[in-house]
Tab-separated table of C-alpha atoms in Angstrom:
chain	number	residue	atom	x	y	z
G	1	UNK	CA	-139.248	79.312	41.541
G	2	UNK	CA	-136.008	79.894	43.835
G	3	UNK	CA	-136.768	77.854	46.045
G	4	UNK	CA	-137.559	74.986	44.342
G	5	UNK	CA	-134.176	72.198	43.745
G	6	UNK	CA	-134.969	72.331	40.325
G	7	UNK	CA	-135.829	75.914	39.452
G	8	UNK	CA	-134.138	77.120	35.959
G	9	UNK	CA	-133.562	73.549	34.952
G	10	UNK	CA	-134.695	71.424	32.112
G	11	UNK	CA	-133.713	71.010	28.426
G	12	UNK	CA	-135.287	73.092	26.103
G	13	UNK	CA	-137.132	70.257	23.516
G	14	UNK	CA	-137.314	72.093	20.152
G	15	UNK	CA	-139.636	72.952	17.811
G	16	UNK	CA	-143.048	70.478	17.368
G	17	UNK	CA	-145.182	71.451	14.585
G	18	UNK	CA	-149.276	70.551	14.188
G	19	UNK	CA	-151.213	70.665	10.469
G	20	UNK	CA	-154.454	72.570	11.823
G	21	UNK	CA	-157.352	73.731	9.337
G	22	UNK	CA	-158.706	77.469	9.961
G	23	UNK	CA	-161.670	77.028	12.447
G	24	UNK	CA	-159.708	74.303	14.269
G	25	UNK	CA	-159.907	74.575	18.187
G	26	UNK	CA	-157.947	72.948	20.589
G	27	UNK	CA	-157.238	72.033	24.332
G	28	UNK	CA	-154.009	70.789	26.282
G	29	UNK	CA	-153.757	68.256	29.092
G	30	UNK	CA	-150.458	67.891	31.379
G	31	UNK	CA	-150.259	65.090	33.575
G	32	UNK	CA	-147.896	66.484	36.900
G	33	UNK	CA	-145.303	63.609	37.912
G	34	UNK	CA	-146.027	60.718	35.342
G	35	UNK	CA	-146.836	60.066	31.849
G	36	UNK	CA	-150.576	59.970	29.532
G	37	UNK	CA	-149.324	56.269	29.125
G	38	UNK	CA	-149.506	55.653	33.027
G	39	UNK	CA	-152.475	57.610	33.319
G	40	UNK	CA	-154.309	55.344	30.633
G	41	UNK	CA	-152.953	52.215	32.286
G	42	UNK	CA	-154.098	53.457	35.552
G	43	UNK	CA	-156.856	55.921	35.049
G	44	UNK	CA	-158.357	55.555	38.443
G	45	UNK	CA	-155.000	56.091	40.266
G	46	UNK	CA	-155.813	57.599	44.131
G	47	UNK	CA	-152.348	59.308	43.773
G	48	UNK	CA	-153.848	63.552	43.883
G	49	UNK	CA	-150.051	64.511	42.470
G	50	UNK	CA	-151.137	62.476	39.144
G	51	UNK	CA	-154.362	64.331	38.703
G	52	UNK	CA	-154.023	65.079	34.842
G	53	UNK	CA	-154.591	69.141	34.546
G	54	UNK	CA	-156.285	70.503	31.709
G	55	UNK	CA	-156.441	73.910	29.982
G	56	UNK	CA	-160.130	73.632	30.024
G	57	UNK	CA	-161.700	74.585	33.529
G	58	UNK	CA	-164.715	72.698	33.120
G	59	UNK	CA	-162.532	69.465	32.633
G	60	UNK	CA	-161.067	70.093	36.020
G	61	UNK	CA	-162.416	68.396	39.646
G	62	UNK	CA	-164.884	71.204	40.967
G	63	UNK	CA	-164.113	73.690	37.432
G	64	UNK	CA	-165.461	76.647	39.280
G	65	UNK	CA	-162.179	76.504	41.270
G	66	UNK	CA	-160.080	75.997	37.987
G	67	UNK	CA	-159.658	80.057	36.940
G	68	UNK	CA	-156.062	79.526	35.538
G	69	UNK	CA	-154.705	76.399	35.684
G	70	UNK	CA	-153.031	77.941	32.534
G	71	UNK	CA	-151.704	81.626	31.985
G	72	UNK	CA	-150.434	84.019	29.461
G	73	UNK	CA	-147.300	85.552	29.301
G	74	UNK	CA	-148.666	88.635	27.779
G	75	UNK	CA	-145.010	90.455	26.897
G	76	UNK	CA	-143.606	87.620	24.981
G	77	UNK	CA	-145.824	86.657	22.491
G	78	UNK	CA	-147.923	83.519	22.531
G	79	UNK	CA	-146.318	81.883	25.425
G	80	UNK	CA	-148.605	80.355	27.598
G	81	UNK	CA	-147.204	78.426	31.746
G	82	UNK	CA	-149.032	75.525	33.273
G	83	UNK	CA	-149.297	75.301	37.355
G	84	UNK	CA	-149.185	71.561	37.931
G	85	UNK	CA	-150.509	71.400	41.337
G	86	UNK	CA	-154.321	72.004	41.208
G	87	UNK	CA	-155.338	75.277	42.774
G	88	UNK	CA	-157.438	74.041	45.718
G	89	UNK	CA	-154.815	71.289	46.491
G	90	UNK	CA	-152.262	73.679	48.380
G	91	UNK	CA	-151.122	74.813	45.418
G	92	UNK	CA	-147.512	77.088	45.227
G	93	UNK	CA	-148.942	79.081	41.978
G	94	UNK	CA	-145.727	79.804	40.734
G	95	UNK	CA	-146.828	79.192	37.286
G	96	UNK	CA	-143.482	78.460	35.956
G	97	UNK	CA	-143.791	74.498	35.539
G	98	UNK	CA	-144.179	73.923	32.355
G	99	UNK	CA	-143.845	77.034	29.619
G	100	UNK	CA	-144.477	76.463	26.301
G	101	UNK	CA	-145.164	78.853	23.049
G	102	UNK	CA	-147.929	78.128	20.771
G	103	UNK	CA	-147.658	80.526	17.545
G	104	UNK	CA	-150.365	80.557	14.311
G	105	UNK	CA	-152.847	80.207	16.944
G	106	UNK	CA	-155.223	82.462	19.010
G	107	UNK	CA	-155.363	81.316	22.725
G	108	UNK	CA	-157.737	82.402	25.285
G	109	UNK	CA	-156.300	82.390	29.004
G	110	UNK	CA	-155.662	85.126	31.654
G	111	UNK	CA	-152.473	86.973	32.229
G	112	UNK	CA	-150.281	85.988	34.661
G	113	UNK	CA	-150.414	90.164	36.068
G	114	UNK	CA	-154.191	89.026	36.479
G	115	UNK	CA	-154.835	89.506	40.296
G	116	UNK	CA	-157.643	86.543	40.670
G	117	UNK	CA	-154.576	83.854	39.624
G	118	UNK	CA	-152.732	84.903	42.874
G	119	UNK	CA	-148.957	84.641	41.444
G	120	UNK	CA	-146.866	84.042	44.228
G	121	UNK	CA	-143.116	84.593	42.589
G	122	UNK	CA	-142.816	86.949	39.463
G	123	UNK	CA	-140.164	84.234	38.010
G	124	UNK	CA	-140.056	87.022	35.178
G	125	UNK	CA	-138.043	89.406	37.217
G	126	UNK	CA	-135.294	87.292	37.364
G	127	UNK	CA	-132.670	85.529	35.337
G	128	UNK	CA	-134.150	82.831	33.433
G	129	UNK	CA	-132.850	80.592	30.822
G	130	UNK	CA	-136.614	79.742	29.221
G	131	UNK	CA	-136.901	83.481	28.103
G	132	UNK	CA	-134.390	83.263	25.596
G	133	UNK	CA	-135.839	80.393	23.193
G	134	UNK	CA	-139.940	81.663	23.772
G	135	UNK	CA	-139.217	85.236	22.613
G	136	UNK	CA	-139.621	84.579	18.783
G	137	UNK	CA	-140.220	87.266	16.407
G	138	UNK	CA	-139.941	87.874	12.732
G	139	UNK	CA	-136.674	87.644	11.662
G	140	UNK	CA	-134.391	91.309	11.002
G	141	UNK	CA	-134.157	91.383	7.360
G	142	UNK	CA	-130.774	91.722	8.468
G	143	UNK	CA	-130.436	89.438	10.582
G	144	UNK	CA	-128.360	86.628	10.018
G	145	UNK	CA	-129.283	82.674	10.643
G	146	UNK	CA	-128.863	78.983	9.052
G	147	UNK	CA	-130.020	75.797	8.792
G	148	UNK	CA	-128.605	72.568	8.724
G	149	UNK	CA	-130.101	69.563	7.220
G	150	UNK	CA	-129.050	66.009	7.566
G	151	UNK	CA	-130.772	63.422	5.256
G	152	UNK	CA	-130.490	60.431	7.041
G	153	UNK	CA	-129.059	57.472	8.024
G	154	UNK	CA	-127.823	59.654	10.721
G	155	UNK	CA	-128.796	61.814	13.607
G	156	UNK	CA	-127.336	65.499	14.437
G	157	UNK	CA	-126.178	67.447	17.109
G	158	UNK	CA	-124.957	71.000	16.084
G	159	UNK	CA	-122.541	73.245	19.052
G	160	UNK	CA	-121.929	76.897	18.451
G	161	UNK	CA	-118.737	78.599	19.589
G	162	UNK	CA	-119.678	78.742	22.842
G	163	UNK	CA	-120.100	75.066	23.200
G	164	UNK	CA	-124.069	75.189	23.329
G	165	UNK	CA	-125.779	72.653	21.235
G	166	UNK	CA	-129.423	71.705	19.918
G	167	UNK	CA	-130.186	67.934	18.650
G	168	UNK	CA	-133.026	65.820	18.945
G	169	UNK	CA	-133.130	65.241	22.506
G	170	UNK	CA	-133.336	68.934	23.163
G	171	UNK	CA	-130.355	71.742	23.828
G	172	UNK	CA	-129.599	74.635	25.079
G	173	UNK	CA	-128.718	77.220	22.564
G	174	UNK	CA	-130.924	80.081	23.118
G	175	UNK	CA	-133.178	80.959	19.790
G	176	UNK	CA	-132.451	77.363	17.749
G	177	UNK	CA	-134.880	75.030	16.613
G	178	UNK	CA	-134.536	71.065	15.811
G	179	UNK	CA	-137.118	69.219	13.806
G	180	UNK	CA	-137.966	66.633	11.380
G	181	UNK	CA	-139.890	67.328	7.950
G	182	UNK	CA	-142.083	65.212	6.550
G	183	UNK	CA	-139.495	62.914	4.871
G	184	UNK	CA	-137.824	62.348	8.065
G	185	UNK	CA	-134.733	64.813	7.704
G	186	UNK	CA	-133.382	66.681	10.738
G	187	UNK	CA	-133.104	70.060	10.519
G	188	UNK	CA	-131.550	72.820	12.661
G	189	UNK	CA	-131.892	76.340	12.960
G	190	UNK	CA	-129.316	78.549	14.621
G	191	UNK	CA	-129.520	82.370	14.637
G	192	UNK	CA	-126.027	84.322	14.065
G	193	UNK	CA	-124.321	84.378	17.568
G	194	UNK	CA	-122.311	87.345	18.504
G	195	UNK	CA	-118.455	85.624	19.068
G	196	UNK	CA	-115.740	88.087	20.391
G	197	UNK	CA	-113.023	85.306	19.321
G	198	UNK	CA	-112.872	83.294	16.117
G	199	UNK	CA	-114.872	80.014	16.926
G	200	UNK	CA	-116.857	77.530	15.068
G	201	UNK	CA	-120.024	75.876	14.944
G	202	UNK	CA	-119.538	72.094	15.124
G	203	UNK	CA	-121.464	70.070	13.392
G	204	UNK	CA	-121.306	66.232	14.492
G	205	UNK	CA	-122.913	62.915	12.899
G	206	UNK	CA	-123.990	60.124	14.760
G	207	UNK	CA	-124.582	57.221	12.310
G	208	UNK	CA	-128.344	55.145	12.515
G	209	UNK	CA	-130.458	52.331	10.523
G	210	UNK	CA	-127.159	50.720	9.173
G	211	UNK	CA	-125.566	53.661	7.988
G	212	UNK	CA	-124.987	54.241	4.164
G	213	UNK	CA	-124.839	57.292	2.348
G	214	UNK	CA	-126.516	60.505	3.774
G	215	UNK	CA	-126.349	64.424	2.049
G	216	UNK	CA	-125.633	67.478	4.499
G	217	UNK	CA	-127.228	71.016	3.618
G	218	UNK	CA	-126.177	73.956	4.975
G	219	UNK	CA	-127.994	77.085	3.856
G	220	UNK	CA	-127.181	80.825	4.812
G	221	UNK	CA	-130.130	83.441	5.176
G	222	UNK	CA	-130.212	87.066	5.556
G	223	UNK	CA	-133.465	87.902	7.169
G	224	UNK	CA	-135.451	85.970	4.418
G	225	UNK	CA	-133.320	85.644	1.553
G	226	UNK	CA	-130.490	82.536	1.290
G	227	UNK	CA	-127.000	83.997	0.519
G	228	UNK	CA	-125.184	80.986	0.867
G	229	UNK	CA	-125.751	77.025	0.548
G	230	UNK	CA	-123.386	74.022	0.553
G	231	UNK	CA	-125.180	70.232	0.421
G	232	UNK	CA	-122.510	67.532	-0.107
G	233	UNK	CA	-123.081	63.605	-0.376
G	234	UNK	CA	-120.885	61.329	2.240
G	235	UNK	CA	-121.255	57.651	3.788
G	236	UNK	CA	-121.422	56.664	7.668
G	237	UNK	CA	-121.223	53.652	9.257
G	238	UNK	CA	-123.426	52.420	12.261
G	239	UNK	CA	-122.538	54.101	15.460
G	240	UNK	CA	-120.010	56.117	13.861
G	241	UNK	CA	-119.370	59.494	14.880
G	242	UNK	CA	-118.275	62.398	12.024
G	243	UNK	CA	-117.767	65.963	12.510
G	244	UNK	CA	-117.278	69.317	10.655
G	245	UNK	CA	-117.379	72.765	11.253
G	246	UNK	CA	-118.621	75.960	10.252
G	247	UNK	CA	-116.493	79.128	10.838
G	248	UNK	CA	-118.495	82.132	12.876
G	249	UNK	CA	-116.393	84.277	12.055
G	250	UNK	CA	-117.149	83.632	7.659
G	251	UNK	CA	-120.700	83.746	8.904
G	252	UNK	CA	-120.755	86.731	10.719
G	253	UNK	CA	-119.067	88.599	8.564
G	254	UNK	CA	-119.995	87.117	5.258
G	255	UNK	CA	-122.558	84.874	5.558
G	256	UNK	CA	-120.939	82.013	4.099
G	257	UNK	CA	-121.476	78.416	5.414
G	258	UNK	CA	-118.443	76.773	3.641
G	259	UNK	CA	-117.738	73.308	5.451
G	260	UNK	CA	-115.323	70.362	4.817
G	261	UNK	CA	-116.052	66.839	4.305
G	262	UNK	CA	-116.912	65.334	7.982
G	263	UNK	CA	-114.470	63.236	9.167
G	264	UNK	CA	-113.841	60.950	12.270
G	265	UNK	CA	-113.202	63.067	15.318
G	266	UNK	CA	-108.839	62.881	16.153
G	267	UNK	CA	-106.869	63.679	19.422
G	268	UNK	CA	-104.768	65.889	20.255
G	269	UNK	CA	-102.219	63.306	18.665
G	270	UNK	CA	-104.078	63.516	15.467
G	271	UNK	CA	-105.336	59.648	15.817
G	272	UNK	CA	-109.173	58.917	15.093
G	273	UNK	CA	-111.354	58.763	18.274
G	274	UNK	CA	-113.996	55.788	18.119
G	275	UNK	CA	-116.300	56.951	21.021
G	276	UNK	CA	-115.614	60.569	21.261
G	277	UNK	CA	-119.236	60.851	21.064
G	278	UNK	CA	-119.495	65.058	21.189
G	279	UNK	CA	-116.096	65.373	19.064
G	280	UNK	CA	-114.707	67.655	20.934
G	281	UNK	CA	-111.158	65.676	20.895
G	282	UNK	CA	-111.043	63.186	23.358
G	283	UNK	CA	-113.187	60.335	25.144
G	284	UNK	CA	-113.462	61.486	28.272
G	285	UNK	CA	-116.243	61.716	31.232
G	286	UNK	CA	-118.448	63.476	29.060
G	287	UNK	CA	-118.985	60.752	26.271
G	288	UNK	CA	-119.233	58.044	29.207
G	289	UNK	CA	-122.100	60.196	30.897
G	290	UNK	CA	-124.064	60.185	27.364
G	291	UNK	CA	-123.901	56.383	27.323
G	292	UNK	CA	-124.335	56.031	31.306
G	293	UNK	CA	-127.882	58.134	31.274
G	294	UNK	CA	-129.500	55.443	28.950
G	295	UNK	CA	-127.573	52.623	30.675
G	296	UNK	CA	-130.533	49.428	31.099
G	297	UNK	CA	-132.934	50.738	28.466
G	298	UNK	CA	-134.148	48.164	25.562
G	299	UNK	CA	-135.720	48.635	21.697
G	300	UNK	CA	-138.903	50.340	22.913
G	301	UNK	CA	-137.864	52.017	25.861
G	302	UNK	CA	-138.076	56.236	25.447
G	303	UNK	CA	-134.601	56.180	26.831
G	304	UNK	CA	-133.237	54.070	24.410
G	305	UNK	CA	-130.950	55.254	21.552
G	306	UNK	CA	-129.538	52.756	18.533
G	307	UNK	CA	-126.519	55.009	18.449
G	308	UNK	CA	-125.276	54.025	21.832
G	309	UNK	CA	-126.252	50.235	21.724
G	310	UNK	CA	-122.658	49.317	20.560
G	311	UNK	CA	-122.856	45.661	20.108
G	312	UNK	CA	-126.588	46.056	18.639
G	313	UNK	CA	-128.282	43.353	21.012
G	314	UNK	CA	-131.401	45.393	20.993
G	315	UNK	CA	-129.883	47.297	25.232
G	316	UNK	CA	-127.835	49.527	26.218
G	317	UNK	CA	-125.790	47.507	28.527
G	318	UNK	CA	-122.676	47.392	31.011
G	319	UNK	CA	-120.585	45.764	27.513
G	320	UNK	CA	-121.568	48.875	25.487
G	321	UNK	CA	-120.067	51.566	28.327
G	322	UNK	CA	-116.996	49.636	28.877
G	323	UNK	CA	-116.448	49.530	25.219
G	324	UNK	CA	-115.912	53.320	26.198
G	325	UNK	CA	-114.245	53.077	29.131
G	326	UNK	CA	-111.534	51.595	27.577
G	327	UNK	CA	-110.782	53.685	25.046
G	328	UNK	CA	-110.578	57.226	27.494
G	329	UNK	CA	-108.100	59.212	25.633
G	330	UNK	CA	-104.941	59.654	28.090
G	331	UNK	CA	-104.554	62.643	29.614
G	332	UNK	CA	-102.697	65.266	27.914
G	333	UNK	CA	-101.858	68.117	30.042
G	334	UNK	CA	-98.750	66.547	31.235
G	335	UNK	CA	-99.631	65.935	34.797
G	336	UNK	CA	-100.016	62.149	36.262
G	337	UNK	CA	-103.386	60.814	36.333
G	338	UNK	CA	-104.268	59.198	40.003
């Protein structure tokens, strides 16, 4: 919703997958403005804005008022919007708080062109950066796409040319996927992206656990069939960063997925780059940002990320971002820094 300070915003989380047996049936709960593990530690909060939601009208405060809490999206597939405020509490019914796409599944819920939901903004009508990653179809047999595979000690974040990326915390790239399988390797999925200029996917490693030896896997596929694959063994150490790259260009045009042995990020000077956490050639605002948003948290905190806890006392804390902070790569355009 336009008028909302936060409309079009959000990361886009990846792909979650569920073992269901045929003849399974399921429900969803959100819970608006707080967590299921503040709910259960407080289930008898008076807070109304904390009032968990669920797909299920009958579950809902007075259900005969609960027609479409949750909606279908009926010209993209099985992708279904939550409103989070309930529908007798003043609600906006903009339906566009939380979208998600549930596929291998048959869902029962009304349309959002339904006239008994009373839509108030058709957030389809406009630009909208959700659309992209929900509209999932079988793949061309012509189509192009690949996967990358990192088996551990390590986690990965993958850009494409246009400096997009998709890792475990999410990402922006429209159409890509992150996951773990059931051994615990990350894997990525990026469909062929149309790049007027030569560019490059870049592939970067963010050593975990200890670090030790780790294999990456890239594998080209044409529609269904793999044309090209590449898995090579290499070592990390802990909070290490190590990148590579894939060309577009060999992909676009040939499908290959060719990539060197990852190395530590360098400068423009060609020196190695200790924190130049997105390898893009230089410590600069960006990497200090990555630490800065987990700044405070501890082991067990969802915030907090073994990668960035440089000194490994168990926090992220002012010593880790200052190891950072002085090691910004000096400016290189030639102009005096103030």
């Amino acid at each position: 919703n336009s008028t909302e300070k936060d409309h079009n915003e959000g990361l886009y989380k990846g792909l979650k997958t569920f073992t269901m047996k045929p003849g399974d049936k399921f429900a969803t709960i959100m819970v608006p403005n707080s967590t299921l593990e503040a709910l259960l530690a407080d289930p008898e909060t008076p807070d109304a804005n904390k009032i968990p939601i669920f797909s299920l009208s009958l579950l809902n405060p007075a259900y005969d008022m609960y027609f479409g809490q949750l909606a279908k999206i009926d010209e993209i597939g099985n992708a279904f919007v939550f409103e989070d405020m309930l529908l007798d509490a003043d609600s906006d019914r903009d339906y566009n708080d939380l979208i998600v796409q549930i596929t291998g599944v048959s869902v029962y819920a009304p349309t959002l062109d339904n006239p008994e939901l009373g839509f108030s903004y058709d957030w389809r009508m406009v630009e909208n950066p959700v659309i992209p990653h929900i509209i999932v179809s079988e793949p061309d047999p012509e189509t192009l796409w690949m996967t990358v595979t990192l088996k551990s000690p390590a986690d990965i974040i993958v850009y494409d040319p246009a400096g997009r990326y998709i890792g475990k915390n999410g990402g922006t790239i429209p159409g890509a996927t992150f996951e773990f399988d059931k051994n615990g390797h990350q894997i990525v999925s990026l469909p062929a992206v149309e790049w007027t200029e030569s560019g490059y996917y870049r592939i970067v490693l963010q050593g975990i656990n200890g670090g030790g030896l780790y294999h990456l896997e890239l594998k080209g596929f044409k529609g269904k069939t793999e044309i090209s694959s590449q898995e090579t063994p290499f070592t990390i150490e802990p909070h290490q960063t190590l990148v590579t790259f894939v060309s577009a260009e060999d992909f676009l045009d040939f499908g290959t997925v060719e990539f060197d042995a990852p190395t530590a990020p360098l400068s423009f000077e060609e020196t190695s780059l200790l924190f130049d956490f997105d390898a893009d050639g230089d410590t600069d605002d960006a990497d200090i940002a990555k630490i800065s948003a987990i700044w405070n948290s501890c082991v067990g905190d969802e915030k907090y990320d073994q990668f960035y806890d440089l000194d490994g006392d168990g926090c992220i804390t002012v010593m880790d971002i200052m190891q950072v902070t002085t090691n910004i790569t000096p400016d290189q355009s030639g102009e005096d820094s103030e």
